[in-house]
């Protein structure tokens, strides 16, 4: 059985590597020739720890190849995993244009039975749509099945999460498809949930929505902790040790971002609205998240007596450590707001970069955190890259205009920073 991964982005590349590691013959297909060229040469075009080593290994062992020849790739493989993007439309719904393009390519080029597996995050009902799109693109009828197999990996831990998932969800409606999927995943040591395609699609959205809810919940608690002078870190630990609650996703901070939570929650809200159902909890989760950066700036503004002509060192661009992904990152909202208040921003991130043509006036990208901090009126820590913990904060204090740190990830030790003479503030943590 030969596997084809369509869309070699964060999910597709990781999926391809893990299937190759499991011993399958895998081809990665992408419309972007540059990405294919780079991947074929063993070079990863995005940042994800451990992936490039795997890439080199799998290419060398001959289990993995890459192509942008759609027709040949579809004809020569048996199981086609769709990993293309499903971005947000302006009304919040998931834009399925890439999924539809792939369906049309498959319908046009398939020449024998294919099992088509949707890994991309897609709204409930997409599995059915996919079948129709494929059928209507076929010149001569060919048999196929469509399975929903959502992906749960986290950027920053992609390889580990894909090698050792908590569960595999297979949404399929016939025995042949289920048998093939079980065979593909047979070496995975985790529960396999076999369910209806619509349920599989729903599981993915419900999981992301729940995780985002935990984040907005603790962020709101942190605001209350600010007022009550309570340490939210202790609150997180105190409630998170309860196994019914769990500690993960209970760290107060600058808000969630990235290519999944904001768009997936928007898509779920859109689905609910179409069905005349009000998801009031998720509406609030979104509202809390969208106001989180504003809340933080409101804490800093009075201390600096406004942002006009102030130099702000923004540490971290990516939506979380371990990735260069800045899609929907909180840092972008900080930048936009600070620039609108005429601040000068010196931003640093160890791997993520703003595209060259998007540097507005007043924004400087620094190669080192030290360069970003020199002459700053305030440091805002936006992404908890471990390297920010290791900085020589004693020395840096002397280089700042005023020693003020707003720790938007509560990653530094408040007592230590205060002992060094900083005005240190975290979120719900002082
Ligand atoms: P991505 O944007 O990094 O990659 C998508 C790739 O698909 C791109 O390289 C693009 O060139 C390619 N593509 C688009 N149309 C194509 C076509 N017709 N033929 C071939 N290639 C095509 O996206 P991603 O972050 O990997 O996410 C993919 C899907 O997985 C999304 O639905 C996302 O919601 C979901 N997901 C993402 C993550 C994550 O952490 N990134 C985790 C779980 C699920």
Coordinates of C-alpha atoms and ligand atoms in Angstrom, one line a residue:
X1 CA 0.0 0.0 0.0
X2 CA 1.4 3.4 -1.0
X3 CA 0.5 6.5 0.8
X4 CA 0.1 10.0 -0.6
X5 CA 0.2 13.1 1.6
X6 CA -1.5 16.1 -0.2
X7 CA -0.3 19.4 1.3
X8 CA 3.2 19.3 2.9
X9 CA 2.7 22.0 5.5
X10 CA 3.1 21.6 9.2
X11 CA 0.6 18.7 9.4
X12 CA 1.4 17.1 6.0
X13 CA 5.2 17.0 6.4
X14 CA 4.9 15.6 9.9
X15 CA 2.4 13.0 8.9
X16 CA 4.5 12.0 5.9
X17 CA 7.6 11.6 8.1
X18 CA 5.8 9.5 10.7
X19 CA 4.2 7.2 8.2
X20 CA 7.6 6.7 6.6
X21 CA 9.1 6.0 10.0
X22 CA 6.3 3.4 10.5
X23 CA 7.6 1.7 7.3
X24 CA 5.1 2.9 4.7
X25 CA 6.1 4.1 1.3
X26 CA 5.1 7.7 1.3
X27 CA 4.9 10.5 -1.3
X28 CA 4.4 14.1 -0.3
X29 CA 2.6 16.3 -2.8
X30 CA 2.3 20.0 -2.7
X31 CA 1.3 22.6 -5.3
X32 CA 4.1 24.9 -4.0
X33 CA 7.1 23.8 -6.1
X34 CA 9.6 25.7 -3.9
X35 CA 8.5 23.7 -0.8
X36 CA 8.8 20.5 -2.7
X37 CA 12.2 21.4 -4.0
X38 CA 13.4 22.2 -0.5
X39 CA 11.9 19.2 1.2
X40 CA 13.3 16.9 -1.5
X41 CA 16.8 18.2 -0.6
X42 CA 16.3 17.3 3.0
X43 CA 15.7 20.9 4.2
X44 CA 12.7 21.9 6.2
X45 CA 11.2 25.3 5.2
X46 CA 9.6 25.9 8.6
X47 CA 10.8 25.5 12.2
X48 CA 9.8 22.3 14.1
X49 CA 12.3 20.6 16.4
X50 CA 13.5 17.2 15.2
X51 CA 11.7 17.2 11.9
X52 CA 14.6 17.9 9.7
X53 CA 16.7 15.0 11.1
X54 CA 13.7 12.7 10.4
X55 CA 13.4 14.2 6.9
X56 CA 17.0 13.5 6.1
X57 CA 16.7 10.0 7.5
X58 CA 13.6 9.0 5.6
X59 CA 14.9 10.4 2.3
X60 CA 18.1 8.4 2.8
X61 CA 16.2 5.2 3.6
X62 CA 14.1 5.7 0.5
X63 CA 10.7 5.5 2.2
X64 CA 9.8 9.1 1.4
X65 CA 9.8 11.2 -1.7
X66 CA 8.2 14.5 -2.7
X67 CA 6.6 15.7 -5.9
X68 CA 4.4 18.4 -7.4
X69 CA 3.2 16.2 -10.2
X70 CA -0.5 15.8 -9.0
X71 CA -1.6 13.4 -11.7
X72 CA 1.3 11.0 -11.3
X73 CA 1.1 11.1 -7.5
X74 CA -2.6 10.3 -7.4
X75 CA -2.3 7.5 -10.0
X76 CA 0.6 5.8 -8.3
X77 CA -0.7 5.7 -4.7
X78 CA -3.5 3.9 -2.9
X79 CA -4.4 6.0 0.3
X80 CA -4.5 9.7 -0.1
X81 CA -4.3 11.9 3.1
X82 CA -5.5 15.4 2.6
X83 CA -3.6 17.9 4.7
X84 CA -4.2 21.2 3.0
X85 CA -5.2 24.4 4.9
X86 CA -8.7 25.3 5.8
X87 CA -8.4 29.0 6.7
X88 CA -11.1 31.3 7.9
X89 CA -13.4 33.3 5.7
X90 CA -14.3 36.8 6.8
X91 CA -17.6 35.5 8.2
X92 CA -15.7 32.9 10.3
X93 CA -16.7 29.9 8.3
X94 CA -13.9 27.5 7.1
X95 CA -12.8 28.1 3.6
X96 CA -12.8 24.8 1.8
X97 CA -11.4 26.0 -1.5
X98 CA -8.2 24.0 -1.1
X99 CA -10.1 20.8 -0.1
X100 CA -12.4 21.2 -3.1
X101 CA -9.4 21.7 -5.4
X102 CA -7.9 18.5 -4.1
X103 CA -11.2 16.6 -4.5
X104 CA -11.4 17.8 -8.1
X105 CA -7.8 16.7 -8.8
X106 CA -8.5 13.3 -7.3
X107 CA -11.7 12.9 -9.3
X108 CA -10.0 14.0 -12.5
X109 CA -6.9 11.8 -12.2
X110 CA -7.9 8.6 -10.2
X111 CA -7.6 5.4 -12.3
X112 CA -8.4 2.8 -9.6
X113 CA -9.9 2.4 -6.1
X114 CA -8.6 5.1 -3.7
X115 CA -9.1 5.6 0.0
X116 CA -9.3 9.3 0.6
X117 CA -8.6 10.4 4.1
X118 CA -9.3 13.9 5.3
X119 CA -6.8 15.0 8.0
X120 CA -7.4 18.7 7.6
X121 CA -9.8 20.3 10.1
X122 CA -13.1 20.5 8.3
X123 CA -16.7 21.4 9.3
X124 CA -19.2 18.6 10.0
X125 CA -20.6 17.4 6.6
X126 CA -17.4 17.9 4.6
X127 CA -16.9 14.2 4.2
X128 CA -20.2 14.0 2.3
X129 CA -19.3 17.1 0.3
X130 CA -16.0 15.6 -0.6
X131 CA -17.7 12.5 -2.1
X132 CA -19.9 14.7 -4.3
X133 CA -17.0 16.8 -5.4
X134 CA -14.9 13.8 -6.4
X135 CA -17.8 12.1 -8.2
X136 CA -18.7 15.1 -10.2
X137 CA -15.0 15.5 -11.4
X138 CA -14.7 11.9 -12.5
X139 CA -14.7 11.4 -16.3
X140 CA -15.2 7.6 -15.9
X141 CA -16.6 6.3 -12.6
X142 CA -13.9 4.8 -10.2
X143 CA -14.6 3.4 -6.8
X144 CA -13.4 5.2 -3.7
X145 CA -14.2 5.8 0.0
X146 CA -13.7 8.9 2.1
X147 CA -12.6 8.7 5.7
X148 CA -12.3 11.5 8.3
X149 CA -9.2 11.2 10.4
X150 CA -8.6 14.5 12.2
X151 CA -5.2 15.5 13.3
X152 CA -4.4 16.6 16.9
X153 CA -0.7 17.4 16.8
X154 CA 0.6 20.5 18.5
X155 CA 3.2 22.7 16.8
X156 CA 6.3 22.6 18.8
X157 CA 5.7 18.9 19.7
X158 CA 4.6 17.8 16.3
X159 CA 6.9 14.8 15.8
X160 CA 6.2 13.4 19.3
X161 CA 2.5 14.0 19.1
X162 CA 2.2 12.2 15.7
X163 CA 4.5 9.3 16.8
X164 CA 2.7 8.9 20.1
X165 CA -0.9 10.3 19.8
X166 CA -3.3 10.1 22.7
X167 CA -5.9 8.6 20.3
X168 CA -6.6 8.0 16.6
X169 CA -10.0 9.0 15.4
X170 CA -11.3 7.2 12.3
X171 CA -14.6 8.4 10.9
X172 CA -15.7 5.8 8.3
X173 CA -18.9 4.3 7.1
X174 CA -17.8 1.0 5.6
X175 CA -15.8 -2.0 6.6
X176 CA -13.2 -1.9 3.8
X177 CA -12.2 1.6 4.7
X178 CA -12.0 0.8 8.4
X179 CA -9.8 -2.2 7.7
X180 CA -7.3 -0.2 5.6
X181 CA -7.2 2.5 8.2
X182 CA -6.6 0.0 11.1
X183 CA -3.8 -1.6 9.0
X184 CA -2.1 1.8 8.5
X185 CA -2.2 2.6 12.2
X186 CA -1.7 -0.9 13.4
X187 CA 1.6 -0.1 15.3
X188 CA 0.2 2.9 17.2
X189 CA -0.1 2.1 20.9
X190 CA -3.2 4.2 21.6
X191 CA -7.0 3.9 21.6
X192 CA -8.5 4.0 18.1
X193 CA -11.9 5.4 18.0
X194 CA -14.0 4.2 15.1
X195 CA -17.0 6.4 14.5
X196 CA -19.2 8.1 11.9
X197 CA -17.5 10.6 9.7
X198 CA -19.6 13.5 11.0
X199 CA -18.7 12.5 14.6
X200 CA -15.0 12.5 13.8
X201 CA -15.3 15.9 12.3
X202 CA -17.1 17.2 15.4
X203 CA -14.5 15.6 17.8
X204 CA -11.8 17.8 16.3
X205 CA -13.7 21.0 16.8
X206 CA -15.0 20.1 20.2
X207 CA -11.4 19.3 21.4
X208 CA -9.9 22.6 20.2
X209 CA -12.9 24.5 21.6
X210 CA -12.5 22.9 25.0
X211 CA -8.7 23.6 25.1
X212 CA -9.3 27.3 24.1
X213 CA -12.0 27.5 26.8
X214 CA -9.4 26.4 29.5
X215 CA -7.1 29.2 28.3
X216 CA -9.7 31.9 28.3
X217 CA -11.0 30.6 31.7
X218 CA -7.7 31.0 33.4
X219 CA -7.0 34.3 31.7
X220 CA -10.2 35.7 33.1
X221 CA -9.3 34.3 36.5
X222 CA -5.9 36.0 36.2
X223 CA -7.6 39.3 35.8
X224 CA -9.5 38.8 39.0
X225 CA -6.3 37.6 40.7
X226 CA -4.7 41.0 39.6
X227 CA -7.4 42.8 41.5
X228 CA -7.4 40.6 44.5
X229 CA -3.6 40.4 44.7
X230 CA -3.6 36.6 44.4
X231 CA -1.0 34.6 42.5
X232 CA -2.7 32.9 39.6
X233 CA 0.2 30.4 39.3
X234 CA -0.8 28.9 42.7
X235 CA -4.5 29.0 41.6
X236 CA -3.6 27.1 38.4
X237 CA -1.6 24.5 40.3
X238 CA -4.2 24.2 43.0
X239 CA -7.0 23.5 40.6
X240 CA -5.0 21.7 38.0
X241 CA -3.8 19.0 40.4
X242 CA -7.5 17.9 40.5
X243 CA -7.5 15.1 38.0
X244 CA -10.9 16.1 36.9
X245 CA -9.4 19.4 35.7
X246 CA -5.8 18.7 34.8
X247 CA -2.9 21.2 34.6
X248 CA -2.5 21.6 30.9
X249 CA -3.8 24.7 29.1
X250 CA -4.3 26.4 32.5
X251 CA -1.4 28.9 32.2
X252 CA -2.5 32.5 32.2
X253 CA -0.9 34.6 29.4
X254 CA -1.2 36.8 26.4
X255 CA -4.0 34.7 24.9
X256 CA -4.2 31.9 22.4
X257 CA -3.3 32.2 18.7
X258 CA -2.0 30.2 15.9
X259 CA -3.4 28.6 12.9
X260 CA -6.0 26.4 14.7
X261 CA -7.8 27.7 17.8
X262 CA -9.0 31.1 16.5
X263 CA -10.1 29.8 13.1
X264 CA -11.6 26.5 14.4
X265 CA -13.7 28.2 17.1
X266 CA -14.9 30.8 14.5
X267 CA -15.9 27.9 12.2
X268 CA -17.7 26.1 15.0
X269 CA -19.6 29.3 15.9
X270 CA -20.5 29.8 12.3
X271 CA -21.8 26.2 12.0
X272 CA -23.9 26.8 15.2
X273 CA -25.2 30.1 13.9
X274 CA -26.4 28.5 10.7
X275 CA -28.3 26.0 12.7
X276 CA -29.7 28.7 15.0
X277 CA -27.9 27.4 18.0
X278 CA -26.1 29.8 20.3
X279 CA -22.8 28.6 21.7
X280 CA -22.6 31.3 24.3
X281 CA -19.6 29.8 26.1
X282 CA -17.5 29.8 23.0
X283 CA -18.6 33.4 22.1
X284 CA -17.2 34.5 25.5
X285 CA -14.1 32.4 25.1
X286 CA -13.4 34.3 21.8
X287 CA -14.2 37.7 23.4
X288 CA -11.9 37.1 26.4
X289 CA -9.1 36.0 24.0
X290 CA -9.6 39.0 21.7
X291 CA -9.5 41.4 24.7
X292 CA -6.4 39.8 26.4
X293 CA -3.8 41.9 24.7
X294 CA -5.8 45.0 25.3
X295 CA -6.1 44.1 28.9
X296 CA -2.3 43.7 29.2
X297 CA -1.7 47.1 27.4
X298 CA -4.2 48.7 29.8
X299 CA -2.0 47.5 32.7
X300 CA 1.2 48.9 31.2
X301 CA -0.1 52.2 29.8
X302 CA -0.5 54.1 33.1
X303 CA 2.9 53.0 34.3
X304 CA 4.6 54.4 31.2
X305 CA 2.2 57.4 31.1
X306 CA 1.1 56.4 27.6
X307 CA 2.9 54.7 24.7
X308 CA 3.6 57.7 22.6
X309 CA 7.3 57.8 21.6
X310 CA 8.0 55.0 24.1
X311 CA 10.3 52.1 23.0
X312 CA 8.8 48.7 23.7
X313 CA 10.8 45.5 23.5
X314 CA 8.5 42.7 22.4
X315 CA 10.0 39.3 23.1
X316 CA 8.5 36.6 21.0
X317 CA 6.5 36.7 17.8
X318 CA 5.4 33.1 17.3
X319 CA 2.1 32.1 18.9
X320 CA 3.9 29.7 21.2
X321 CA 7.5 28.5 21.7
X322 CA 8.8 25.7 19.5
X323 CA 7.4 27.0 16.2
X324 CA 7.9 29.9 13.8
X325 CA 4.1 30.1 13.1
X326 CA 2.8 33.6 13.5
X327 CA -0.6 33.0 12.1
X328 CA -3.1 34.8 14.4
X329 CA -0.4 35.3 17.0
X330 CA -1.0 37.6 20.0
X331 CA 2.2 39.4 19.1
X332 CA 0.6 40.8 15.9
X333 CA -2.2 42.4 17.9
X334 CA 0.3 43.9 20.3
X335 CA 2.3 45.3 17.4
X336 CA -0.8 46.7 15.8
X337 CA -2.1 48.4 19.0
X338 CA 1.3 49.8 20.0
X339 CA 2.0 51.2 16.6
X340 CA -1.4 52.9 16.6
X341 CA -0.4 54.6 19.8
X342 CA 2.9 55.8 18.3
X343 CA 5.2 53.5 20.2
X344 CA 8.5 52.3 18.7
X345 CA 8.7 48.5 18.8
X346 CA 11.8 46.4 18.9
X347 CA 10.8 42.8 18.4
X348 CA 12.8 39.6 18.8
X349 CA 12.0 36.0 18.2
X350 CA 14.6 33.2 17.9
X351 CA 13.0 31.6 14.8
X352 CA 9.9 33.5 13.7
X353 CA 10.3 36.5 11.5
X354 CA 7.8 39.1 10.1
X355 CA 7.8 39.1 6.3
X356 CA 10.2 41.8 5.1
X357 CA 7.5 43.7 3.2
X358 CA 5.3 44.0 6.3
X359 CA 7.7 46.1 8.5
X360 CA 5.7 49.2 9.3
X361 CA 7.5 52.4 10.3
X362 CA 8.3 52.2 14.0
X363 CA 9.0 48.5 14.0
X364 CA 12.5 47.0 14.2
X365 CA 13.3 43.3 14.1
X366 CA 16.3 42.5 16.3
X367 CA 18.6 39.5 15.9
X368 CA 19.1 39.2 19.6
X369 CA 16.9 39.8 22.6
X370 CA 19.6 42.1 24.0
X371 CA 19.4 44.3 21.0
X372 CA 15.6 44.5 21.5
X373 CA 15.9 45.4 25.2
X374 CA 18.6 48.1 25.0
X375 CA 17.0 51.5 25.6
X376 CA 13.6 50.1 26.0
X377 CA 11.0 51.7 28.3
X378 CA 9.4 48.4 28.8
X379 CA 9.8 44.7 27.9
X380 CA 6.7 42.7 27.1
X381 CA 7.3 39.0 27.0
X382 CA 4.8 37.6 24.5
X383 CA 6.1 34.1 23.8
X384 CA 7.6 31.9 26.5
X385 CA 10.8 30.9 24.6
X386 CA 13.0 29.3 27.3
X387 CA 15.9 31.5 26.2
X388 CA 14.2 34.5 27.7
X389 CA 14.6 32.9 31.1
X390 CA 18.3 32.5 30.6
X391 CA 19.1 36.2 29.7
X392 CA 21.5 38.1 31.9
X393 CA 18.7 40.2 33.4
X394 CA 21.2 41.8 35.9
X395 CA 23.2 43.3 33.1
X396 CA 20.2 44.1 30.9
X397 CA 18.6 46.3 33.6
X398 CA 21.3 48.9 33.2
X399 CA 20.7 49.1 29.4
X400 CA 17.0 49.9 29.7
X401 CA 15.6 53.3 29.9
X402 CA 13.4 52.1 32.8
X403 CA 13.5 48.6 34.3
X404 CA 10.0 47.5 33.6
X405 CA 9.0 44.0 32.5
X406 CA 5.5 42.9 31.7
X407 CA 5.7 39.1 31.6
X408 CA 2.8 38.1 29.4
X409 CA 3.6 34.5 30.0
X410 CA 4.4 34.5 33.7
X411 CA 7.7 32.7 32.9
X412 CA 10.2 34.7 35.0
X413 CA 10.4 34.5 38.8
X414 CA 8.7 37.6 40.1
X415 CA 10.6 37.6 43.4
X416 CA 14.0 37.3 41.6
X417 CA 13.2 40.0 39.1
X418 CA 12.0 42.4 41.9
X419 CA 15.2 41.6 43.9
X420 CA 17.2 42.7 40.8
X421 CA 15.4 46.0 40.9
X422 CA 12.8 45.5 38.1
X423 CA 9.3 46.7 38.2
X424 CA 8.0 43.3 37.3
X425 CA 4.4 42.5 36.5
X426 CA 2.9 39.2 35.2
X427 CA -0.7 38.4 34.5
X428 CA -2.3 37.6 37.8
X429 CA 1.2 37.3 39.1
X430 CA 3.4 40.0 40.7
Ligands
LIG1 P1 -0.2 24.7 6.0 O1 -0.8 25.9 5.5 O2 1.1 24.7 6.8 O3 -0.1 23.6 4.8 C1 -1.0 23.4 3.8 C2 -0.2 23.0 2.6 O4 -1.2 22.6 1.6 C3 0.6 24.1 1.9 O5 1.9 23.8 1.8 C4 -0.1 24.4 0.6 O6 0.8 24.7 -0.4 C5 -0.7 23.0 0.3 N1 -1.8 22.9 -0.7 C6 -2.9 23.8 -0.8 N2 -3.7 23.4 -1.8 C7 -3.1 22.3 -2.3 C8 -3.4 21.4 -3.4 N3 -4.5 21.6 -4.1 N4 -2.6 20.4 -3.7 C9 -1.5 20.2 -3.0 N5 -1.1 21.0 -2.0 C10 -1.9 22.0 -1.6 O7 -1.4 24.0 6.9 P2 -1.2 23.2 8.3 O8 -0.9 24.0 9.4 O9 -0.4 22.0 8.0 O10 -2.7 22.7 8.5 C11 -3.4 21.8 7.6 C12 -4.7 21.4 8.1 O11 -4.5 20.7 9.4 C13 -5.6 22.5 8.5 O12 -7.0 22.2 8.3 C14 -5.4 22.7 10.0 O13 -6.5 23.3 10.6 C15 -5.2 21.3 10.4 N6 -4.4 21.1 11.6 C16 -3.3 21.9 11.8 C17 -2.5 21.8 13.0 C18 -1.3 22.6 13.2 O14 -0.8 22.7 14.3 N7 -0.8 23.3 12.2 C19 -2.9 20.8 13.9 C20 -4.0 20.0 13.7 C21 -4.7 20.2 12.5

